């Protein structure tokens, strides 16, 4: 206590000295504002007593302010005619004129109905209490201090029904964004939501996350139908910060980050690996040990240090074949990925201005390091934003926004999905990383190409211009005219360089990449968007509130790109097209390949909205949109999309009055709407196109290849719109003075007439049957959000927010699977079903297997392909259909043999839990996110180790737990193993089955942060209005029962479950506001 | 009141005009794909179309095989890697699809005639007129050859002269087989046209 006081005293002195010198330097105003002021004291109370931490500010002088102490008291120096503004979260802001009084008692009232809370909706805003559609929202606070690389990542788990999946940790891959689950399985259409940044389509991955003010997600048709056929699967509305009238505010914040890979696999040690592969060989008919006695001996000796050479020489001046002879001990996963990588982010923003003219400027810089140990890998992002809002006259306002982003990304050319395969099959621990002379060595193995095989660099610039006029010539009649323009310009360069191994004498020779090439590509996309809409609101008899809006929207998008590739880099350090020879390694000319194209699309739409509410109790909203697109021809171009929603604010009824003390807000909502989907992959789907190619004919004429042209495939004569019907019912509530709030939504979304393959037609058609609108699906689900926020008398504020949602998709029409094959979609069944055998277990002895086979006299387990001889260590499958044999039947729903439905890989019950607390300047947040139910089956060699072909098998630490009836080298007997006995080139033990079905449910501590905001009375003395320092961590802990080989978030990414790992991030930084 | 009506009428006319102009604006033709409308207009384009059919209709070599020489498999000259089902009891079955009951080449040729003949008759094809006639002749020859193959293998066969659309009843109707003498006449008709058009020397 003493010590603290001493510190405070000392600190105060220092601050005072600093403040005075600063003030003298800057000639700050507060010194000469002394004259007519006097001290006013007061207490702020609410219904329960004093309010702690309420803000008391002098009106029109926001720098002069304080907060109430633990007894609700405040004291402030103001002039005698000043007005105080008292505000506190959850309370109505109150203005009190001082009028010469020196002591005030102010009673503030809780804002029980949150009347002022406004939600951004399509073409406007709406009071939250009047909302009838399903809209989820979050504000910038939830995105604060997250050490992530994009706003998309930070949004994961913040809004129920908004599903964000990052299934690859690579800096190149962006998370996928989806609203309410599977939207379409159609051939050639997309089910992505529309992302609008300040009303204009934009890229959420490149926006400066700190520019975001709030995010709304329009989930049902009623909410999104105002955007028509561009938004059948929801809209994400991002609103960015804008300038506020008042003193110029400068904010600088930074974040320094250290990333570590999580759930990274590791290869077996070399001796165990050799033992494992030898055991696999012995179990496989007609295969001899791969690692012979002397080889094993060398491996062992290298491990113990008796031998230093990792690879013998073959006597001809070269190193011997790595796979056949090398004896190194390398963990390739550990070698390829770094232990830790460093990143940083800096952000500066300025805002200020007057009521007539205000501005917001921001600059952001992110430098994200990659986890790749070899070659160059990293990502940089630069953002600038400038926003000006100006009131031209009493009735006209203009807003202009310019946003510029640049993304730079570099990676080794060979860091593609193929690496995830190669890490396993070419990552034998016995292969040396360096040859005995110290040169990087490839047997082939992954490091050499990553290190010297060339780079892939890309740069993508986005420029957005937005200008909007808001005219209000007559009160309550507003017209908005907006013009938005977006230019994306990107270029990409990659080169593959010749890679070299070195012989025993140290002379290089080409190995791996034997050709060198340079590729350059450029693309430029232009997007123009014009919106004009007008709205009018009126109230009759003080309770009939009408609002009308009508408008027009058009978009035009043009893309153009070209690329060229040429062989023969002359100088490896200068990989440019100009410096290529156009020859391959043998000196033969290679025709450079070139490509280029331009495409465009356009839409036009008329829309209208009608809102009516009776005294805020009964709410009605109707939307209508008439949409046309360039993706259909005139006869089928226009589509009319209606939607309607209703709401009932039950808590505002007279009969509710007795309950109002407990339940302040209760609203029931319902909506229905129809939307079309114009987001087809083929922008020219109604056009027949001919494949015309130069010099590719197989029939030489005069010694030359000829040009060819082909019959244009048919386009269905009946091709039409895919339509989405959504029914939504929801309930919102606020209890105990809105401390307990929440909402529940339940929806059915039918996607009808998706384009799919058509059943066969008579052969006389003479060509492929064109796809037609013939597939339907139904996605149904629900979303729950519950939050509790409170502040205790001792000043401790805390909050808990829990989100939970679920969605499932059932195929309701699918004519293209008449046999009901289990390999594809089946009408009437949920998607992502996993069909497989039930496992009895691994036979521990040959006798156990013999007994099991004896119970299956009609063919044993021999119907399983390549089954061969069944013995101890093999899987015993259960005879489910009782036909005394194991078979998969014809793999159809009606003849599935012993297969049954063992799981479903759809993620169910996505949830998040957000815990936050603050007390006397300290703030804490822990954010968990996860999936409660998901099944997963992986048939790759990454999961199984030895599986399939010898050269595609691998050995990771987890695979050591394989069946051994007798000890093998250093490995003891293991008859209670997880994995069956390893066998090459046979799938008999690796069938989809219950024993190896993974439970991919998980909970992850996505973010935990601890911050401290220095007391205002200290910081204000050095001219800083807010200073916060913080520690923040990302992905710190994961709870899952999934095999440690996999990360529950990335099981869909990469290859066979092997993927660039996600990372765990530790960060620290500060946020400074002047 | 009148003014109100006038106003709504004006609005109606205005939005009507807007819709029409919208339609012009929304007509986006592919810029980087060849559509049938702007192809098969010149002699060399006809040649390209014919070239693609050479390998499909005339005896030819494909990848990964020894092509023409494989035609002697399962004769007394040579045998293939796999046995011929013909010689194994119960294995020689009519396949579900393919074989000679195929219309791909015939459809491709008919499409050519459908596109080219009206333009030819209207004199809209540009390039060497002799060459144009030659390629039209080549197409007649291809159709005759295709039908001759069917005539040999099946005999009675549907005679289809135009490309068909994906309409079940139309296709079923078109699947009716014509008597073999009519098929033969059809072949001769095509060959007559070949005689009149094809240049024997380039």
Coordinates of N, CA, C and O in Angstrom, one line a residue, chain B residues 14-65:
Chain B
X14 N -41.6 6.3 -68.2 CA -40.2 6.4 -67.8 C -39.6 5.1 -67.5 O -38.6 4.7 -68.0
X15 N -40.4 4.3 -66.6 CA -39.8 3.1 -66.1 C -39.8 2.1 -67.3 O -38.9 1.2 -67.4
X16 N -40.8 2.2 -68.2 CA -40.8 1.3 -69.4 C -39.6 1.6 -70.2 O -38.9 0.6 -70.6
X17 N -39.3 2.8 -70.4 CA -38.1 3.2 -71.2 C -36.8 2.7 -70.5 O -35.9 2.2 -71.2
X18 N -36.8 2.8 -69.2 CA -35.6 2.4 -68.4 C -35.4 0.9 -68.6 O -34.3 0.5 -68.8
X19 N -36.5 0.2 -68.6 CA -36.4 -1.3 -68.7 C -35.8 -1.7 -70.0 O -35.0 -2.6 -70.1
X20 N -36.3 -1.0 -71.1 CA -35.8 -1.3 -72.5 C -34.3 -1.0 -72.5 O -33.6 -1.8 -73.0
X21 N -34.0 0.2 -72.0 CA -32.5 0.5 -72.1 C -31.7 -0.5 -71.2 O -30.6 -0.8 -71.6
X22 N -32.3 -0.9 -70.1 CA -31.7 -1.9 -69.3 C -31.4 -3.1 -70.0 O -30.3 -3.7 -69.9
X23 N -32.3 -3.5 -70.8 CA -32.2 -4.8 -71.6 C -31.0 -4.7 -72.5 O -30.2 -5.6 -72.7
X24 N -30.9 -3.5 -73.2 CA -29.7 -3.4 -74.1 C -28.4 -3.4 -73.3 O -27.4 -4.1 -73.7
X25 N -28.5 -2.8 -72.1 CA -27.3 -2.7 -71.2 C -26.9 -4.1 -70.7 O -25.8 -4.4 -70.5
X26 N -28.0 -4.9 -70.5 CA -27.7 -6.2 -69.9 C -27.4 -7.3 -70.9 O -27.2 -8.5 -70.6
X27 N -27.4 -7.0 -72.2 CA -27.1 -7.9 -73.2 C -25.5 -8.0 -73.3 O -24.9 -7.1 -73.9
X28 N -25.0 -9.0 -72.6 CA -23.5 -9.1 -72.6 C -23.2 -10.4 -73.3 O -23.4 -11.5 -72.8
X29 N -22.5 -10.2 -74.4 CA -22.1 -11.4 -75.2 C -20.7 -11.8 -74.8 O -19.9 -10.9 -74.4
X30 N -20.4 -13.1 -74.8 CA -19.1 -13.5 -74.4 C -18.0 -12.8 -75.3 O -18.2 -12.8 -76.5
X31 N -17.0 -12.3 -74.7 CA -15.9 -11.6 -75.4 C -14.8 -12.5 -75.7 O -13.9 -12.2 -76.6
X32 N -14.6 -13.6 -74.9 CA -13.5 -14.4 -75.1 C -13.8 -15.9 -75.4 O -13.0 -16.8 -75.2
X33 N -15.0 -16.1 -75.8 CA -15.4 -17.4 -76.3 C -16.0 -17.3 -77.7 O -16.6 -16.2 -78.0
X34 N -15.9 -18.3 -78.4 CA -16.4 -18.3 -79.8 C -17.9 -18.8 -79.7 O -18.1 -19.9 -79.2
X35 N -18.8 -18.0 -80.1 CA -20.2 -18.4 -80.2 C -20.5 -18.8 -81.6 O -19.9 -18.3 -82.5
X36 N -21.5 -19.8 -81.8 CA -21.8 -20.2 -83.2 C -22.1 -19.1 -84.1 O -21.8 -19.1 -85.3
X37 N -22.7 -18.0 -83.5 CA -23.1 -16.9 -84.4 C -22.0 -16.3 -85.1 O -22.1 -15.8 -86.2
X38 N -20.8 -16.2 -84.5 CA -19.7 -15.6 -85.2 C -18.6 -16.6 -85.6 O -17.4 -16.3 -85.6
X39 N -19.0 -17.8 -86.0 CA -18.1 -18.8 -86.5 C -18.7 -19.5 -87.7 O -19.9 -19.3 -88.0
X40 N -17.9 -20.3 -88.4 CA -18.3 -20.9 -89.6 C -18.8 -19.9 -90.6 O -19.8 -20.1 -91.3
X41 N -18.0 -18.9 -90.8 CA -18.4 -17.8 -91.8 C -17.3 -17.8 -92.9 O -17.6 -17.1 -93.9
X42 N -16.2 -18.4 -92.7 CA -15.1 -18.3 -93.7 C -14.6 -19.6 -94.1 O -14.9 -20.6 -93.4
X43 N -13.9 -19.7 -95.2 CA -13.5 -21.0 -95.7 C -12.5 -21.7 -94.7 O -12.7 -22.9 -94.5
X44 N -11.6 -20.9 -94.1 CA -10.7 -21.6 -93.2 C -11.4 -22.0 -91.9 O -11.0 -23.0 -91.3
X45 N -12.5 -21.4 -91.5 CA -13.3 -21.8 -90.4 C -14.0 -23.2 -90.7 O -14.0 -24.0 -89.8
X46 N -14.5 -23.3 -91.9 CA -15.1 -24.5 -92.3 C -14.0 -25.6 -92.3 O -14.2 -26.8 -91.9
X47 N -12.8 -25.3 -92.7 CA -11.7 -26.2 -92.8 C -11.4 -26.7 -91.3 O -11.2 -27.9 -91.1
X48 N -11.3 -25.8 -90.4 CA -11.0 -26.1 -89.0 C -12.1 -27.1 -88.5 O -11.7 -28.1 -87.8
X49 N -13.3 -26.9 -88.8 CA -14.4 -27.8 -88.3 C -14.2 -29.1 -88.9 O -14.4 -30.2 -88.2
X50 N -13.9 -29.2 -90.2 CA -13.7 -30.5 -90.9 C -12.5 -31.2 -90.3 O -12.5 -32.4 -90.1
X51 N -11.4 -30.5 -90.0 CA -10.2 -31.1 -89.5 C -10.5 -31.9 -88.2 O -9.9 -32.9 -88.0
X52 N -11.3 -31.3 -87.4 CA -11.6 -32.0 -86.1 C -12.2 -33.4 -86.3 O -12.0 -34.3 -85.6
X53 N -12.9 -33.5 -87.5 CA -13.7 -34.7 -87.7 C -12.8 -35.8 -88.4 O -13.2 -37.0 -88.4
X54 N -11.7 -35.4 -89.0 CA -10.8 -36.3 -89.6 C -10.5 -37.5 -88.7 O -10.7 -38.7 -89.1
X55 N -9.9 -37.2 -87.6 CA -9.5 -38.2 -86.7 C -10.7 -39.0 -86.1 O -10.5 -40.2 -85.7
X56 N -11.8 -38.4 -86.0 CA -13.0 -39.0 -85.4 C -13.6 -40.0 -86.4 O -14.2 -41.0 -86.0
X57 N -13.6 -39.7 -87.7 CA -14.3 -40.5 -88.7 C -13.4 -41.4 -89.5 O -13.7 -42.6 -89.7
X58 N -12.3 -40.9 -89.9 CA -11.4 -41.7 -90.8 C -10.5 -42.6 -89.9 O -10.3 -42.2 -88.7
X59 N -10.0 -43.7 -90.4 CA -9.1 -44.5 -89.6 C -7.9 -43.7 -89.1 O -7.4 -42.9 -89.8
X60 N -7.6 -43.8 -87.8 CA -6.6 -42.9 -87.2 C -5.9 -43.5 -86.1 O -6.3 -44.5 -85.5
X61 N -4.8 -42.8 -85.7 CA -4.0 -43.2 -84.6 C -4.4 -42.4 -83.4 O -4.4 -41.2 -83.5
X62 N -4.6 -43.0 -82.3 CA -4.8 -42.3 -81.0 C -3.5 -42.3 -80.2 O -2.5 -42.9 -80.6
X63 N -3.6 -41.7 -79.0 CA -2.4 -41.8 -78.1 C -2.4 -43.1 -77.5 O -3.4 -43.8 -77.3
X64 N -1.2 -43.5 -77.0 CA -1.0 -44.7 -76.2 C -1.5 -46.0 -76.9 O -2.0 -46.9 -76.2
X65 N -1.5 -46.1 -78.2 CA -1.9 -47.3 -78.8 C -1.1 -47.4 -80.1 O -0.5 -46.4 -80.5

